[in-house]
Coordinates of C-alpha atoms in Angstrom, one line a residue:
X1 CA -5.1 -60.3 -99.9
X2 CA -4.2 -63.3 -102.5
X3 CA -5.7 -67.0 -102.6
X4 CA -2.1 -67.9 -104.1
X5 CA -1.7 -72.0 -103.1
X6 CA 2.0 -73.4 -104.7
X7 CA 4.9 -74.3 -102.3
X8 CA 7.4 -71.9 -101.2
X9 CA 10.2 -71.9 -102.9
X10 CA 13.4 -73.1 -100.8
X11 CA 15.2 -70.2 -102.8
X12 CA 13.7 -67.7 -100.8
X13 CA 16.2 -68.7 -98.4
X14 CA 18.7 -66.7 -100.7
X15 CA 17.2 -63.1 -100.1
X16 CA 19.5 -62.8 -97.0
X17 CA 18.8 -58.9 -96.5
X18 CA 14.7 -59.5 -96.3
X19 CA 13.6 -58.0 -93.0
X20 CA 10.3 -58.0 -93.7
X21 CA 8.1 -61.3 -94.8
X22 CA 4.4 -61.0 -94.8
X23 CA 2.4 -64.4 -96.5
X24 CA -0.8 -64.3 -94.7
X25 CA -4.3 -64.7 -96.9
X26 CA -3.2 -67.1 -98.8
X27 CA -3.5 -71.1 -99.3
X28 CA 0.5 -71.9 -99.6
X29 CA 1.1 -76.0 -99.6
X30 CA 3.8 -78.0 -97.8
X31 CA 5.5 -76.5 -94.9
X32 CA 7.9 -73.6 -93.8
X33 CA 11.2 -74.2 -95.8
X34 CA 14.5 -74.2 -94.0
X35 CA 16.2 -72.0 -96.1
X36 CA 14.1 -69.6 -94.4
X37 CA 16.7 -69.2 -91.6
X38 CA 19.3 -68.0 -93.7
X39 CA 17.4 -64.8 -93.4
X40 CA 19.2 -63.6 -90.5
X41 CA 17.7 -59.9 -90.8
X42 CA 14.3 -60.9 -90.6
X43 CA 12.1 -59.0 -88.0
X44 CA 8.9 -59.5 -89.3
X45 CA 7.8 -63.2 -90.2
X46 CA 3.5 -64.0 -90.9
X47 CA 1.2 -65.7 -92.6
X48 CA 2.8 -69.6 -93.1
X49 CA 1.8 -72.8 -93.1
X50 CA 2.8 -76.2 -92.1
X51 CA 4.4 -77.4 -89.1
X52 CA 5.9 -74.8 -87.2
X53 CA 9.9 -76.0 -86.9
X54 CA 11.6 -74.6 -83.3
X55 CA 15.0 -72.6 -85.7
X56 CA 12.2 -70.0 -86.2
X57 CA 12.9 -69.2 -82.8
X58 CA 17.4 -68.9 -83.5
X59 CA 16.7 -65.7 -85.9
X60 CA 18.4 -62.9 -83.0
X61 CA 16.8 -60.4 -85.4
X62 CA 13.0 -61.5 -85.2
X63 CA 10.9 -58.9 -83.6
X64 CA 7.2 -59.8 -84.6
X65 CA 6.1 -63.1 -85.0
X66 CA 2.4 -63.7 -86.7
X67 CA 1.6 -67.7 -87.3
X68 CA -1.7 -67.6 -86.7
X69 CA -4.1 -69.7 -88.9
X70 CA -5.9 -73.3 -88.9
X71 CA -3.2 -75.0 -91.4
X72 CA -0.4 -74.9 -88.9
X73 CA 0.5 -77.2 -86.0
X74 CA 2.4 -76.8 -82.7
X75 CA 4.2 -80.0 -81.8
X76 CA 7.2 -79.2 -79.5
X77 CA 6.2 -76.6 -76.8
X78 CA 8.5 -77.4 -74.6
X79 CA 12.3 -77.4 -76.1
X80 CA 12.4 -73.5 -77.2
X81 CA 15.3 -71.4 -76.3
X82 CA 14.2 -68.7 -78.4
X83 CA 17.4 -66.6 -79.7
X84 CA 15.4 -63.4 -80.4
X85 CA 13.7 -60.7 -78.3
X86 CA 10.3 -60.4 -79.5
X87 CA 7.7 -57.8 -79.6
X88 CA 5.2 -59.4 -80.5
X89 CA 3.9 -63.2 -81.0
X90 CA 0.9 -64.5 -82.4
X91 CA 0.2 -68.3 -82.6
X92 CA -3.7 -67.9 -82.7
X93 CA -5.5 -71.6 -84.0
X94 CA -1.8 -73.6 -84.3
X95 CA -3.2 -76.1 -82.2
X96 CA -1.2 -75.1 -78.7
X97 CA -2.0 -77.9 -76.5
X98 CA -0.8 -78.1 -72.6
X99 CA 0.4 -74.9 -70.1
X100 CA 1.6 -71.3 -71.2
X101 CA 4.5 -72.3 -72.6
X102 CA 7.2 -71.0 -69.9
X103 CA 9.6 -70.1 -72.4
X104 CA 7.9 -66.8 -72.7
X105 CA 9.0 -65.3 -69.4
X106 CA 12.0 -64.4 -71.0
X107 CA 10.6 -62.7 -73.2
X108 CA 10.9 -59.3 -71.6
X109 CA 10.0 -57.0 -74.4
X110 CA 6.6 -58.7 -75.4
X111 CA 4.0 -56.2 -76.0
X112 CA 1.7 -58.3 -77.7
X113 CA 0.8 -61.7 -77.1
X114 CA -2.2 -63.9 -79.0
X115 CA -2.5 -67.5 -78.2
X116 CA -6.1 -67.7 -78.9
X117 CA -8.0 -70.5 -80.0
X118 CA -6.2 -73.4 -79.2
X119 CA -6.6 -75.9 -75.9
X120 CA -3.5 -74.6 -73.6
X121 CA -4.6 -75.8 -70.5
X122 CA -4.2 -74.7 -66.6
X123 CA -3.4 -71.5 -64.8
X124 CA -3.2 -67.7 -66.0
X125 CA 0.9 -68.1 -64.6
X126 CA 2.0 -65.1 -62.2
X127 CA 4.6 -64.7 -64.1
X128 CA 2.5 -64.0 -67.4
X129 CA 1.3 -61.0 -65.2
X130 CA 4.4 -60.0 -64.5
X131 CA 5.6 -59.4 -68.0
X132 CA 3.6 -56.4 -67.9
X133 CA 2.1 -56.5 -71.1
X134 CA 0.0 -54.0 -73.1
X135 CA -2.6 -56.7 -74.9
X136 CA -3.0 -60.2 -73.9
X137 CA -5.3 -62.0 -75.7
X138 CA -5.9 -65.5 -74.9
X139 CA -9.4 -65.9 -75.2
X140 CA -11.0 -69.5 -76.7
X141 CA -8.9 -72.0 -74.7
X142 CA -9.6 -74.4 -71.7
X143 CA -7.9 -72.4 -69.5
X144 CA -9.1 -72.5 -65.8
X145 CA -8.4 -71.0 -61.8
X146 CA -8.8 -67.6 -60.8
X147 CA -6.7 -64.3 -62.2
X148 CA -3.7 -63.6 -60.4
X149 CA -4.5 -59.6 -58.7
X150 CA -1.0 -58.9 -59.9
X151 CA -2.5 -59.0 -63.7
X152 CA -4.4 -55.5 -63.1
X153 CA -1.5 -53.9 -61.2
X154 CA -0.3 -52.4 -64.6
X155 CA -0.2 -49.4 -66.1
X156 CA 1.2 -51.0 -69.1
X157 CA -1.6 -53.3 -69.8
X158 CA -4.1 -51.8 -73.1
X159 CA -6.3 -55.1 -73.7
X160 CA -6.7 -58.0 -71.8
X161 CA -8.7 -60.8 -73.7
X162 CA -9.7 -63.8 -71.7
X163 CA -13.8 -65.3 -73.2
X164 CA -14.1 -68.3 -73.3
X165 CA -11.9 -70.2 -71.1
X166 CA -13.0 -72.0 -67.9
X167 CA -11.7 -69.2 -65.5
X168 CA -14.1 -69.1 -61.9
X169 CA -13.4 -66.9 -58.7
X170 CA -14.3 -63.5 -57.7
X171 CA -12.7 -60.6 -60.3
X172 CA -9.8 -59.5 -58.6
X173 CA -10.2 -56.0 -56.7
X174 CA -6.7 -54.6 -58.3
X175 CA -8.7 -54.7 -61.3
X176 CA -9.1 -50.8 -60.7
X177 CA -5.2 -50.2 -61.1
X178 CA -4.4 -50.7 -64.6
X179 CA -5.5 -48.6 -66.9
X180 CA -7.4 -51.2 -69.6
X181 CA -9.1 -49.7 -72.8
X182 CA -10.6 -52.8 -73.9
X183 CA -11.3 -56.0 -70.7
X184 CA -13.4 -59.1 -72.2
X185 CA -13.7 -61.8 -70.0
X186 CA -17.0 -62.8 -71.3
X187 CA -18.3 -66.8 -70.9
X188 CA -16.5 -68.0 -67.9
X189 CA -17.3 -69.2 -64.6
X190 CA -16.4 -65.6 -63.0
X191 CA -18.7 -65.0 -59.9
X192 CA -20.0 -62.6 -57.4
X193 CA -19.9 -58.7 -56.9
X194 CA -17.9 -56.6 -59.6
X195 CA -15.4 -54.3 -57.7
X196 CA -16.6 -50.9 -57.6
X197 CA -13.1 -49.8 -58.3
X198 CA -13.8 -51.0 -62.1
X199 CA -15.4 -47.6 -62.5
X200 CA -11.9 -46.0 -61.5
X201 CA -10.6 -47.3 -65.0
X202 CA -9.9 -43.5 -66.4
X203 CA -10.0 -45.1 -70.1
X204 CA -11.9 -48.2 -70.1
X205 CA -13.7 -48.0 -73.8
X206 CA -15.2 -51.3 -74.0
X207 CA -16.1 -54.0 -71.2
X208 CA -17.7 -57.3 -71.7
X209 CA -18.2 -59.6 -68.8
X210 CA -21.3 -61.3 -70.3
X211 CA -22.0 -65.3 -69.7
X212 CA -20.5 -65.4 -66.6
X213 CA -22.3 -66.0 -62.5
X214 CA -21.1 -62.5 -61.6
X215 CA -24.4 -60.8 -59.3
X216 CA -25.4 -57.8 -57.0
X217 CA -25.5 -54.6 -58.0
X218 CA -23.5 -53.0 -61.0
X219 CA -20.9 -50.3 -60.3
X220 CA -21.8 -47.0 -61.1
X221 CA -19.3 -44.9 -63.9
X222 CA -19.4 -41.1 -63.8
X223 CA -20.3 -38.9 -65.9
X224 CA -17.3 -38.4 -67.8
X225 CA -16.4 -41.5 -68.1
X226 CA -15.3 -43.1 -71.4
X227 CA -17.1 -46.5 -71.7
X228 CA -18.5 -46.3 -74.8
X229 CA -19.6 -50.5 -74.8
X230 CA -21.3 -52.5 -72.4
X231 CA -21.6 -56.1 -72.2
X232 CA -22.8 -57.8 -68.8
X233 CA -25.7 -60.1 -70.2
X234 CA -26.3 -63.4 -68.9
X235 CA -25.3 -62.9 -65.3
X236 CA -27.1 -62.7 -62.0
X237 CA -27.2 -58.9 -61.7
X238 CA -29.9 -57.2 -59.4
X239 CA -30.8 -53.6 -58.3
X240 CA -32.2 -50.2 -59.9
X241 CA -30.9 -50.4 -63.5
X242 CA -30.4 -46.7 -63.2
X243 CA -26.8 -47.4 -62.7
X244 CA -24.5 -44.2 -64.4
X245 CA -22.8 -44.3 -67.3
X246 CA -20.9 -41.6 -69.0
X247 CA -22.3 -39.3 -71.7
X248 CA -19.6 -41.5 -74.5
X249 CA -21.7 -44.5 -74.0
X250 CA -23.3 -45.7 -76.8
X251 CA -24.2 -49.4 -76.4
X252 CA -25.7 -51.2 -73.4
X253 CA -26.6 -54.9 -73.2
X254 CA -27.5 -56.0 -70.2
X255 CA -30.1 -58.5 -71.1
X256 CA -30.8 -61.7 -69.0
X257 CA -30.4 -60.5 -65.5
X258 CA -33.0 -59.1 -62.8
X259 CA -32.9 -55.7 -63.4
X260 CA -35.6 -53.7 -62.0
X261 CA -36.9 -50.1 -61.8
X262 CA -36.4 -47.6 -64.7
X263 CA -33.4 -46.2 -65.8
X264 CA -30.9 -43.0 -66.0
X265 CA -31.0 -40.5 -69.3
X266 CA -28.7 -41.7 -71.8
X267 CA -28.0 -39.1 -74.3
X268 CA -26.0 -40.0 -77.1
X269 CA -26.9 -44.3 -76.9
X270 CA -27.5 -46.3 -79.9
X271 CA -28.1 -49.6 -78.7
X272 CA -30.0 -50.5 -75.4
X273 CA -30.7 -54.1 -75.2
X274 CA -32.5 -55.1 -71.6
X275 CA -34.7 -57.7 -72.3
X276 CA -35.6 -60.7 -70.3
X277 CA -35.2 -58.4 -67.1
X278 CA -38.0 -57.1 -64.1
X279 CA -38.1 -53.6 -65.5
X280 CA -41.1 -52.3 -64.7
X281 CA -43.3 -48.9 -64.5
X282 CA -45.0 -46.5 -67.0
X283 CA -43.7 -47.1 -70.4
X284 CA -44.2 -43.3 -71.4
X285 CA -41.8 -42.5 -68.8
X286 CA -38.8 -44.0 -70.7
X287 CA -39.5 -42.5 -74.1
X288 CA -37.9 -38.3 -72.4
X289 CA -35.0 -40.3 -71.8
X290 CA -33.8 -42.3 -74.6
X291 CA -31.5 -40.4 -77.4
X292 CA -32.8 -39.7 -80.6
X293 CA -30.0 -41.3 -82.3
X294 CA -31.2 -44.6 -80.4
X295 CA -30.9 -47.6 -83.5
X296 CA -32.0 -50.2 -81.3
X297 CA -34.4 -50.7 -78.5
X298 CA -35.1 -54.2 -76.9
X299 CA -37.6 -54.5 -73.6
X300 CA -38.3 -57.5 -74.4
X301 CA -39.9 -59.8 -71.6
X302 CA -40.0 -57.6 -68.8
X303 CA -43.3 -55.6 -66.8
X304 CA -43.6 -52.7 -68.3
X305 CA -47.6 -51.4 -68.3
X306 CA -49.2 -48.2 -69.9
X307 CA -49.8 -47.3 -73.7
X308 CA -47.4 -46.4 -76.5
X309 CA -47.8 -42.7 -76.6
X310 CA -46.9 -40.0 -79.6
X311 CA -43.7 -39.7 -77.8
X312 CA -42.3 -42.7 -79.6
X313 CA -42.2 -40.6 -83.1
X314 CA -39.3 -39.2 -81.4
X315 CA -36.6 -41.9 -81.9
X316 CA -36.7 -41.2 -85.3
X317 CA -33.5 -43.2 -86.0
X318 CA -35.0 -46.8 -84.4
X319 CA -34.1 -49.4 -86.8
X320 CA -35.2 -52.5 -84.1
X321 CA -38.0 -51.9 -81.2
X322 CA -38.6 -55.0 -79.3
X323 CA -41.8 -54.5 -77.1
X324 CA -42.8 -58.5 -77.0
X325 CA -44.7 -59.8 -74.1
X326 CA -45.1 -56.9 -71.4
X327 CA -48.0 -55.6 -70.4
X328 CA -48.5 -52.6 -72.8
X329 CA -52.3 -51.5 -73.2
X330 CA -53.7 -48.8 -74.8
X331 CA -53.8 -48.5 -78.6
X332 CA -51.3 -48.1 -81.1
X333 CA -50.4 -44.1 -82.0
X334 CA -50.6 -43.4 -85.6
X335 CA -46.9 -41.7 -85.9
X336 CA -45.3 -45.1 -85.3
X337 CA -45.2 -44.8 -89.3
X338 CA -43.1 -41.3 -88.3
X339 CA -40.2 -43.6 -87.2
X340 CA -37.9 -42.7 -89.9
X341 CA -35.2 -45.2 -89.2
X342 CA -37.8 -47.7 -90.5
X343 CA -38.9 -45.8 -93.2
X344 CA -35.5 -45.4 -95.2
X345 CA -33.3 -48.7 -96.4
X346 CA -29.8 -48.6 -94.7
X347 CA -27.1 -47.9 -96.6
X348 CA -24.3 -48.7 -94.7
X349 CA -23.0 -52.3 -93.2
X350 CA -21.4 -50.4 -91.0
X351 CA -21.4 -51.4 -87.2
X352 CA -21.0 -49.5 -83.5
X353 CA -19.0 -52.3 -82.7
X354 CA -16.5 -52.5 -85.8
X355 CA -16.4 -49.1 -86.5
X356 CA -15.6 -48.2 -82.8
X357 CA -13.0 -51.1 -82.8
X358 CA -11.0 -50.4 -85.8
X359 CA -10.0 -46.8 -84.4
X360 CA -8.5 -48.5 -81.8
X361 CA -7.0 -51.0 -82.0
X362 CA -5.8 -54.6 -84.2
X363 CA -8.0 -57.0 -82.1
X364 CA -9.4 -59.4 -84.4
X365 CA -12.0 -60.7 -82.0
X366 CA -14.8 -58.1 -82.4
X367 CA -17.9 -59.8 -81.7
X368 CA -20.1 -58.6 -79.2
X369 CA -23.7 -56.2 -78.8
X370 CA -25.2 -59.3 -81.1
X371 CA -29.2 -59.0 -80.4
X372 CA -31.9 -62.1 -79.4
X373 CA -35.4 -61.3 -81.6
X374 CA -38.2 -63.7 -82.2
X375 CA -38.0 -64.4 -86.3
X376 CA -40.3 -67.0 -87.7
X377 CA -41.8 -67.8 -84.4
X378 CA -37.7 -68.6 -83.4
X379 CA -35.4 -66.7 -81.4
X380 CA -32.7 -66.1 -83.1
X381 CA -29.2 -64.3 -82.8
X382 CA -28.8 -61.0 -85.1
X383 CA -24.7 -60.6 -85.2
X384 CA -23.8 -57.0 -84.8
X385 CA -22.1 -56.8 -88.2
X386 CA -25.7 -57.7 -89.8
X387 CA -27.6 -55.1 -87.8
X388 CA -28.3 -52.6 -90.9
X389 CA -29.9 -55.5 -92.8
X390 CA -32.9 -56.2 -90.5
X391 CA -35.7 -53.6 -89.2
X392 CA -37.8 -55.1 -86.7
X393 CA -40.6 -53.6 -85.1
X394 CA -42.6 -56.5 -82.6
X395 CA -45.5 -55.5 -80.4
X396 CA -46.5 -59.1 -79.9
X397 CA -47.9 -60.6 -76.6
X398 CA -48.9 -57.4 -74.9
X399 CA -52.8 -56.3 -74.4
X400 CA -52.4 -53.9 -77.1
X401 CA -56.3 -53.1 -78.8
X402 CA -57.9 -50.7 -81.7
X403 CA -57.5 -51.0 -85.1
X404 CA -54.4 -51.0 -87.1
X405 CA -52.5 -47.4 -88.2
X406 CA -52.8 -47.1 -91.8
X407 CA -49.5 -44.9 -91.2
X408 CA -47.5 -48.1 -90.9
X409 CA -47.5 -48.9 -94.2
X410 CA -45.2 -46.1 -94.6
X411 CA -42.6 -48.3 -92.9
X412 CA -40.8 -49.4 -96.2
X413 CA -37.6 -50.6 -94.8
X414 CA -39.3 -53.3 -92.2
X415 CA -38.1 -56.5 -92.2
X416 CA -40.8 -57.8 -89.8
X417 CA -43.6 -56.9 -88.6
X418 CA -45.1 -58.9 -85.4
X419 CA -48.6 -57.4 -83.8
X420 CA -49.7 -61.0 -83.1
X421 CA -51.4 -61.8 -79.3
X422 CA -53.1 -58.4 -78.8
X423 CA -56.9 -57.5 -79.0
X424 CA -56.2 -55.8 -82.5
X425 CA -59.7 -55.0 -84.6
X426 CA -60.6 -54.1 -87.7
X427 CA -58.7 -55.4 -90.9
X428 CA -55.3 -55.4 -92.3
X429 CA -54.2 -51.7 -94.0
X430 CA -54.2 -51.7 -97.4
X431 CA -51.4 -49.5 -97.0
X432 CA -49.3 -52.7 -95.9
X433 CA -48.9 -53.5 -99.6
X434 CA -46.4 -50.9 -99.6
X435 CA -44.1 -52.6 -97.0
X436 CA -41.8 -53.7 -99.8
X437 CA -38.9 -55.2 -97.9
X438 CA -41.0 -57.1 -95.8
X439 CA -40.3 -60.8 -95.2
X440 CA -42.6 -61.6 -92.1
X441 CA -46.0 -60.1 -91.1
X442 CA -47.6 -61.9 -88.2
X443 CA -51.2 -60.4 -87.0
X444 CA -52.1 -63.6 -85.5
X445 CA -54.1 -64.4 -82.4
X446 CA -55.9 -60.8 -82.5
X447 CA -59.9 -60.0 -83.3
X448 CA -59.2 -58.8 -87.4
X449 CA -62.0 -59.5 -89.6
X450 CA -62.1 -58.8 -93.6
X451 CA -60.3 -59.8 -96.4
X452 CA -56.6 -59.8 -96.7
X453 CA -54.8 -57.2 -99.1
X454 CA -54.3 -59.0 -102.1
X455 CA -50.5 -57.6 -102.2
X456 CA -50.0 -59.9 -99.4
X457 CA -51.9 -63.0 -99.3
X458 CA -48.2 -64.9 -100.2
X459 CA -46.3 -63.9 -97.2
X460 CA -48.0 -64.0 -93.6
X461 CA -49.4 -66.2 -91.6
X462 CA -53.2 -65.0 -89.6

């Protein structure tokens, strides 16, 4: 990476065995010199700026074209007779405007194609499917209709990118056929029933069909299955949430839904986010079932009733639990200040979803798993990538009573700390002046009496 911003020389026209040009990350003025096609060995052409002129297209030699970026501009889709047989093309944010452009259908070796984030408009074209190609990524357009079944009828086809756009209809049954690692369709207008033959997927790593009007019940994956991520929030799903999933999973958010019942063991998660659901029953009950190396835990908004028990010491790597408003009773266990994930800083920025991504494959768009908390009395959004830099621990709204542990001042690493709408007695811990890192401590609305601990009469609101 560079931030190097003078014009290209028109004398780089004059390096006629280049094969190779690579200018991306950078802040180069004017536009893409003619002399450039001179170089009639180049193969692999990225990072320019500047109108994007249609002779790019004449170099017979060009194998991988990479354009993308917000300083260049698209303005004649429509008279290209490209020369060359590409590979791959990327013209993500060079202001696309209109259909597909057809010109790609000849385009017979395309393997990779990214036309995100621009406004192309209309259809996904049958003939687009029929290209069979390995990643297609065409997510953050105002693309509309229903997916042609022919898309999924590839064996060809690794990642198929499509959030974003105004796509509606039913998710094609074929959808089974292909063999997808990565399938985002997230925040469309897809509706009804998944097709149970999604599960058939033999290497399906990462599915997101979140924002969308998609309902019933969920399909169920087997055990060995390879699903490692899980997005279906913000959909009309229904049903026991003790759907299967394999023992690779490690991230589940299926918030905003009506789930209901309890759900399956899941050994080896990290992240289980199903709040704002109708989960109800015991809470203890759900503790034998979590996996120690569980980083994140979010409930909130749903019907679970009993009392935290000791059993909760056992997640030792929670970084965020997420209790708010349920109907928890009972009062709170003393090794809550045993949760070690909340006790030690983080040391690593370090994501499940970047870190999973980046052995896999060059997508760029990686967000996904973000997480809803209530932070100064606001829900706000954590992003994935931030996830090591906040630990959260919020009991709040429940019928929680008894005084407060002392223990949980040994929670150095929390971020926040929300106890507040409980029948809480007794005063604040001293110990709480040793909660170094924290940034928001709300006892609120409880039955505390006594002075508050002089270490933190700045920073809470009671």
């Amino acid at each position: 990476m560079n931030f190097m911003s003078f014009k290209i020389p028109d004398g780089i026209g004059s390096l006629v065995n280049l094969s190779t040009l690579s200018m991306s990350r950078n802040n180069f003025s004017g536009g893409i010199p003619s002399s450039i096609q001179n170089l009639t060995n180049l193969e692999n052409n990225s990072g320019l700026s500047g109108e994007i002129p249609t002779w790019l297209f004449r170099l017979q030699k060009l194998r991988k074209l990479r354009l993308g970026g917000n300083k260049l501009q698209w303005n004649n889709n429509g008279s290209i007779f490209p020369q060359s047989k590409l590979t791959h093309l990327s013209l993500s944010s060079c202001g696309l405007e209109g259909k597909i452009p057809d010109w790609l259908k000849n385009q017979t070796d395309l393997s990779f194609l990214d036309l995100s984030l621009n406004r192309l408009e209309g259809s996904f074209p049958k003939w687009l499917a029929d290209l069979k190609m390995g990643n297609i990524i065409l997510s953050d357009n105002r693309l509309s209709g229903s997916l042609p079944p022919s898309l999924f009828q590839s064996l060809r086809l690794f990642v198929l990118a499509l959030s974003r756009n105004n796509f509606s209809g039913h998710i094609p049954n074929t959808v089974g056929e292909t063999s997808l690692m990565i399938l985002k369709l997230s925040e469309n207008n897809f509706s009804g029933s998944v097709p149970k033959s999604i599960a058939n997927i033999y290497r399906l790593l990462w599915l997101d069909l979140s924002k969308n009007k998609l309902s019933g019940e969920f399909p169920r994956f087997s055990q060995d299955s390879l699903l490692a991520l899980l997005d279906i929030s913000s959909n009309e799903f229904s049903g026991d949430v003790a759907a299967s999933f394999g023992l690779n999973t490690v991230s589940l958010t299926m918030s905003r839904n009506n789930f209901s019942g309890e759900f399956t063991k899941l050994s080896f998660l990290k992240h289980l986010d199903l709040h704002d659901n109708k989960i109800a029953g015991m809470f203890p009950s759900f503790i034998s079932r979590l996996s120690q190396s569980l980083e994140v835990l979010s409930l909130r908004n749903n019907s679970l009733k009993g009392s935290i028990t000791e059993d909760i010491s056992t997640l030792t790597s929670l970084k965020v639990l997420d209790l708010f408003e349920n109907s928890l009773d009972g009062t709170l266990p003393s090794n809550l200040g045993n949760l070690t994930g909340m006790v030690e800083s983080p040391t690593s920025s370090s994501s499940i979803v970047s870190s999973f991504i980046s052995e896999i494959t060059d997508l760029s768009e990686t967000e996904s798993q973000d997480l809803e908390v209530i932070w100064k009395r606001v829900k706000q959004v954590i992003s994935n990538r931030n996830f090591y830099l906040y630990t959260v621990l919020d009991l709040s709204k429940n019928k929680l009573r008894g005084e407060i542990p002392t223990s949980l001042g040994n929670l150095k690493s929390l971020k926040l700390l929300n106890l507040s709408h409980n029948d809480i007695y007794g005063s604040i811990p001293q110990s709480f002046g040793g909660l170094e890192k924290l940034e928001i401590l709300d006892v609120s609305y409880n039955n505390l009496s006594g002075k508050i601990p002089q270490t933190l009469s700045w920073m809470f609101w009671i």
